[in-house]
């Protein structure tokens, strides 16, 4: 009887050790998985949620997240207004789902910031562009690889501003 009880105790300790190892492995895999999640993936999982985006460290854009891609998020800030925010310009986002969307497909992965801006240029809508400390209003005339040309519609001297994507914070319509 003592031998059986000794072996049973040893088997229980071995099983407990295996379970602890499995739990540690699962925790490590979960940490590794979390480390690979991008802000854009969480935004894509949050479509339909009300969010606040801190842009440039001072401005907050608030609204319903209506679309997201790897390089940009689109908010409905009112029934007629939209705000396109480059992911790179989002300093912080409040209201995102805690999980991430699956990896973007091949087509969605190629829908960069330029694609969204070309759609605005095609529709000839008047936009308000916040870029760096500049606040410009106009129509997007052309979209290059790393900049857009914005035809000024408000200023006393009408001109065309070349705005670098890296400075873009928000492009608003409506």
Short mmCIF file of C-alpha atoms in Angstrom, two decimals:
data_model
loop_
_atom_site.label_atom_id
_atom_site.label_comp_id
_atom_site.label_asym_id
_atom_site.label_seq_id
_atom_site.Cartn_x
_atom_site.Cartn_y
_atom_site.Cartn_z
CA UNK A 1 0.00 0.00 0.00
CA UNK A 2 2.77 2.42 0.85
CA UNK A 3 4.41 1.86 -2.55
CA UNK A 4 1.12 2.54 -4.35
CA UNK A 5 0.61 5.71 -2.39
CA UNK A 6 4.21 6.81 -3.06
CA UNK A 7 3.82 6.20 -6.81
CA UNK A 8 0.44 7.98 -6.84
CA UNK A 9 2.00 10.96 -5.10
CA UNK A 10 4.90 11.03 -7.58
CA UNK A 11 2.48 10.84 -10.53
CA UNK A 12 0.43 13.70 -9.09
CA UNK A 13 3.56 15.84 -8.68
CA UNK A 14 4.63 15.04 -12.25
CA UNK A 15 1.17 15.92 -13.59
CA UNK A 16 1.17 19.19 -11.62
CA UNK A 17 4.61 20.04 -13.02
CA UNK A 18 3.42 19.35 -16.57
CA UNK A 19 0.35 21.50 -16.01
CA UNK A 20 2.50 24.37 -14.68
CA UNK A 21 4.77 24.06 -17.76
CA UNK A 22 1.76 24.15 -20.10
CA UNK A 23 0.36 27.21 -18.30
CA UNK A 24 3.73 28.98 -18.58
CA UNK A 25 3.94 28.11 -22.29
CA UNK A 26 0.41 29.39 -22.90
CA UNK A 27 1.15 32.64 -21.05
CA UNK A 28 4.35 33.14 -23.07
CA UNK A 29 2.52 32.47 -26.36
CA UNK A 30 -0.22 34.92 -25.37
CA UNK A 31 2.40 37.61 -24.61
CA UNK A 32 4.12 36.94 -27.94
CA UNK A 33 0.79 37.14 -29.78
CA UNK A 34 -0.10 40.43 -28.07
CA UNK A 35 3.30 41.84 -29.02
CA UNK A 36 2.53 41.29 -32.71
CA UNK A 37 -0.83 43.14 -32.73
CA UNK A 38 -0.78 46.51 -34.47
CA UNK A 39 -2.88 49.56 -33.71
CA UNK A 40 -4.39 49.26 -37.20
CA UNK A 41 -5.47 45.66 -36.51
CA UNK A 42 -7.23 46.75 -33.33
CA UNK A 43 -8.85 49.63 -35.23
CA UNK A 44 -10.09 47.22 -37.92
CA UNK A 45 -11.64 45.10 -35.15
CA UNK A 46 -13.33 48.19 -33.71
CA UNK A 47 -15.39 49.34 -36.72
CA UNK A 48 -18.73 50.60 -35.44
CA UNK A 49 -17.39 51.66 -32.04
CA UNK A 50 -17.22 55.22 -30.75
CA UNK A 51 -13.58 56.25 -30.40
CA UNK A 52 -11.44 59.27 -29.57
CA UNK A 53 -8.16 59.79 -31.41
CA UNK A 54 -5.47 62.02 -29.95
CA UNK A 55 -3.69 63.64 -32.89
CA UNK A 56 -0.50 65.64 -32.63
CA UNK A 57 -0.56 65.40 -28.86
CA UNK A 58 -3.26 68.09 -28.48
CA UNK A 59 -6.21 67.66 -30.87
CA UNK A 60 -8.86 65.03 -30.23
CA UNK A 61 -10.98 63.70 -33.09
CA UNK A 62 -14.07 61.94 -31.82
CA UNK A 63 -16.60 59.83 -33.69
CA UNK A 64 -17.74 56.43 -34.89
CA UNK A 65 -15.00 54.35 -36.46
CA UNK A 66 -16.46 53.52 -39.87
CA UNK A 67 -13.46 52.06 -41.69
CA UNK A 68 -9.82 51.22 -41.12
CA UNK A 69 -6.88 49.97 -43.12
CA UNK A 70 -3.24 49.33 -42.23
CA UNK A 71 -2.28 53.01 -42.81
CA UNK A 72 -5.43 54.99 -41.91
CA UNK A 73 -8.65 55.10 -39.91
CA UNK A 74 -11.87 56.84 -40.92
CA UNK A 75 -14.25 58.38 -38.40
CA UNK A 76 -17.76 59.75 -38.81
CA UNK A 77 -17.57 62.87 -36.65
CA UNK A 78 -21.16 63.87 -37.52
CA UNK A 79 -23.82 62.57 -39.92
CA UNK A 80 -22.10 64.39 -42.82
CA UNK A 81 -18.50 64.92 -41.65
CA UNK A 82 -15.69 62.41 -41.98
CA UNK A 83 -12.15 62.52 -40.61
CA UNK A 84 -9.36 60.49 -42.20
CA UNK A 85 -6.51 60.02 -39.72
CA UNK A 86 -3.22 58.40 -40.74
CA UNK A 87 -2.36 55.68 -38.22
CA UNK A 88 1.10 57.25 -37.93
CA UNK A 89 -0.50 60.51 -36.73
CA UNK A 90 -2.60 58.85 -34.01
CA UNK A 91 -0.74 59.45 -30.75
CA UNK A 92 -3.39 57.55 -28.77
CA UNK A 93 -6.83 56.02 -29.35
CA UNK A 94 -9.53 55.54 -26.73
CA UNK A 95 -12.40 53.09 -27.19
CA UNK A 96 -10.76 50.34 -29.24
CA UNK A 97 -11.82 46.73 -28.85
CA UNK A 98 -9.32 44.71 -26.80
CA UNK A 99 -8.86 42.18 -29.61
CA UNK A 100 -7.49 42.50 -33.13
CA UNK A 101 -8.94 41.78 -36.54
CA UNK A 102 -7.36 39.03 -38.62
CA UNK A 103 -4.48 40.09 -40.81
CA UNK A 104 -5.49 42.31 -43.71
CA UNK A 105 -5.95 40.52 -47.03
CA UNK A 106 -3.81 41.22 -50.07
CA UNK A 107 -6.14 43.89 -51.46
CA UNK A 108 -6.77 45.59 -48.12
CA UNK A 109 -3.04 45.64 -47.38
CA UNK A 110 -2.49 47.71 -50.52
CA UNK A 111 -5.15 50.29 -49.59
CA UNK A 112 -2.66 52.81 -48.33
CA UNK A 113 -3.14 56.42 -47.40
CA UNK A 114 -2.66 57.44 -51.03
CA UNK A 115 -5.64 55.35 -52.13
CA UNK A 116 -7.96 57.04 -49.63
CA UNK A 117 -6.68 60.49 -50.61
CA UNK A 118 -7.06 59.73 -54.35
CA UNK A 119 -10.73 58.90 -53.70
CA UNK A 120 -11.17 62.37 -52.16
CA UNK A 121 -9.37 63.95 -55.12
CA UNK A 122 -11.57 62.07 -57.58
CA UNK A 123 -14.74 63.28 -55.81
CA UNK A 124 -13.45 66.91 -55.84
CA UNK A 125 -14.61 67.48 -52.24
CA UNK A 126 -13.38 70.43 -50.22
CA UNK A 127 -11.28 69.17 -47.34
CA UNK A 128 -9.67 70.66 -44.26
CA UNK A 129 -6.13 69.38 -43.86
CA UNK A 130 -4.25 69.56 -40.59
CA UNK A 131 -0.57 68.96 -41.23
CA UNK A 132 2.02 69.81 -38.64
CA UNK A 133 1.00 73.24 -37.34
CA UNK A 134 -0.75 74.15 -40.63
CA UNK A 135 -4.52 74.17 -41.05
CA UNK A 136 -5.42 74.34 -44.75
CA UNK A 137 -8.68 74.17 -46.66
CA UNK A 138 -8.94 73.23 -50.31
CA UNK A 139 -9.39 70.51 -52.89
CA UNK A 140 -6.94 67.68 -53.34
CA UNK A 141 -5.69 68.05 -56.90
CA UNK A 142 -3.09 65.29 -57.10
CA UNK A 143 -1.75 62.57 -54.86
CA UNK A 144 1.86 61.50 -55.20
CA UNK A 145 3.83 58.73 -53.54
CA UNK A 146 4.53 60.74 -50.39
CA UNK A 147 2.54 63.98 -50.72
CA UNK A 148 -0.68 65.53 -51.93
CA UNK A 149 -1.28 68.78 -53.78
CA UNK A 150 -3.98 70.88 -52.12
CA UNK A 151 -5.49 73.74 -54.13
CA UNK A 152 -6.18 76.57 -51.70
CA UNK A 153 -9.82 77.75 -51.86
CA UNK A 154 -9.85 80.06 -48.82
CA UNK A 155 -6.74 82.18 -48.89
CA UNK A 156 -6.36 85.65 -50.42
CA UNK A 157 -3.62 84.26 -52.64
CA UNK A 158 -4.87 81.07 -54.21
CA UNK A 159 -2.10 78.56 -54.64
CA UNK A 160 -1.36 74.86 -54.49
CA UNK A 161 0.22 73.45 -51.35
CA UNK A 162 2.32 70.29 -51.59
CA UNK A 163 1.66 68.56 -48.26
CA UNK A 164 3.93 65.70 -47.16
CA UNK A 165 2.14 62.59 -45.93
CA UNK A 166 4.50 62.39 -42.94
CA UNK A 167 3.06 65.68 -41.64
CA UNK A 168 -0.63 64.78 -42.14
CA UNK A 169 -2.64 64.59 -38.96
CA UNK A 170 -6.27 64.77 -40.10
CA UNK A 171 -8.10 65.23 -43.41
CA UNK A 172 -11.72 66.26 -42.78
CA UNK A 173 -14.64 66.41 -45.18
CA UNK A 174 -18.06 67.94 -44.82
#
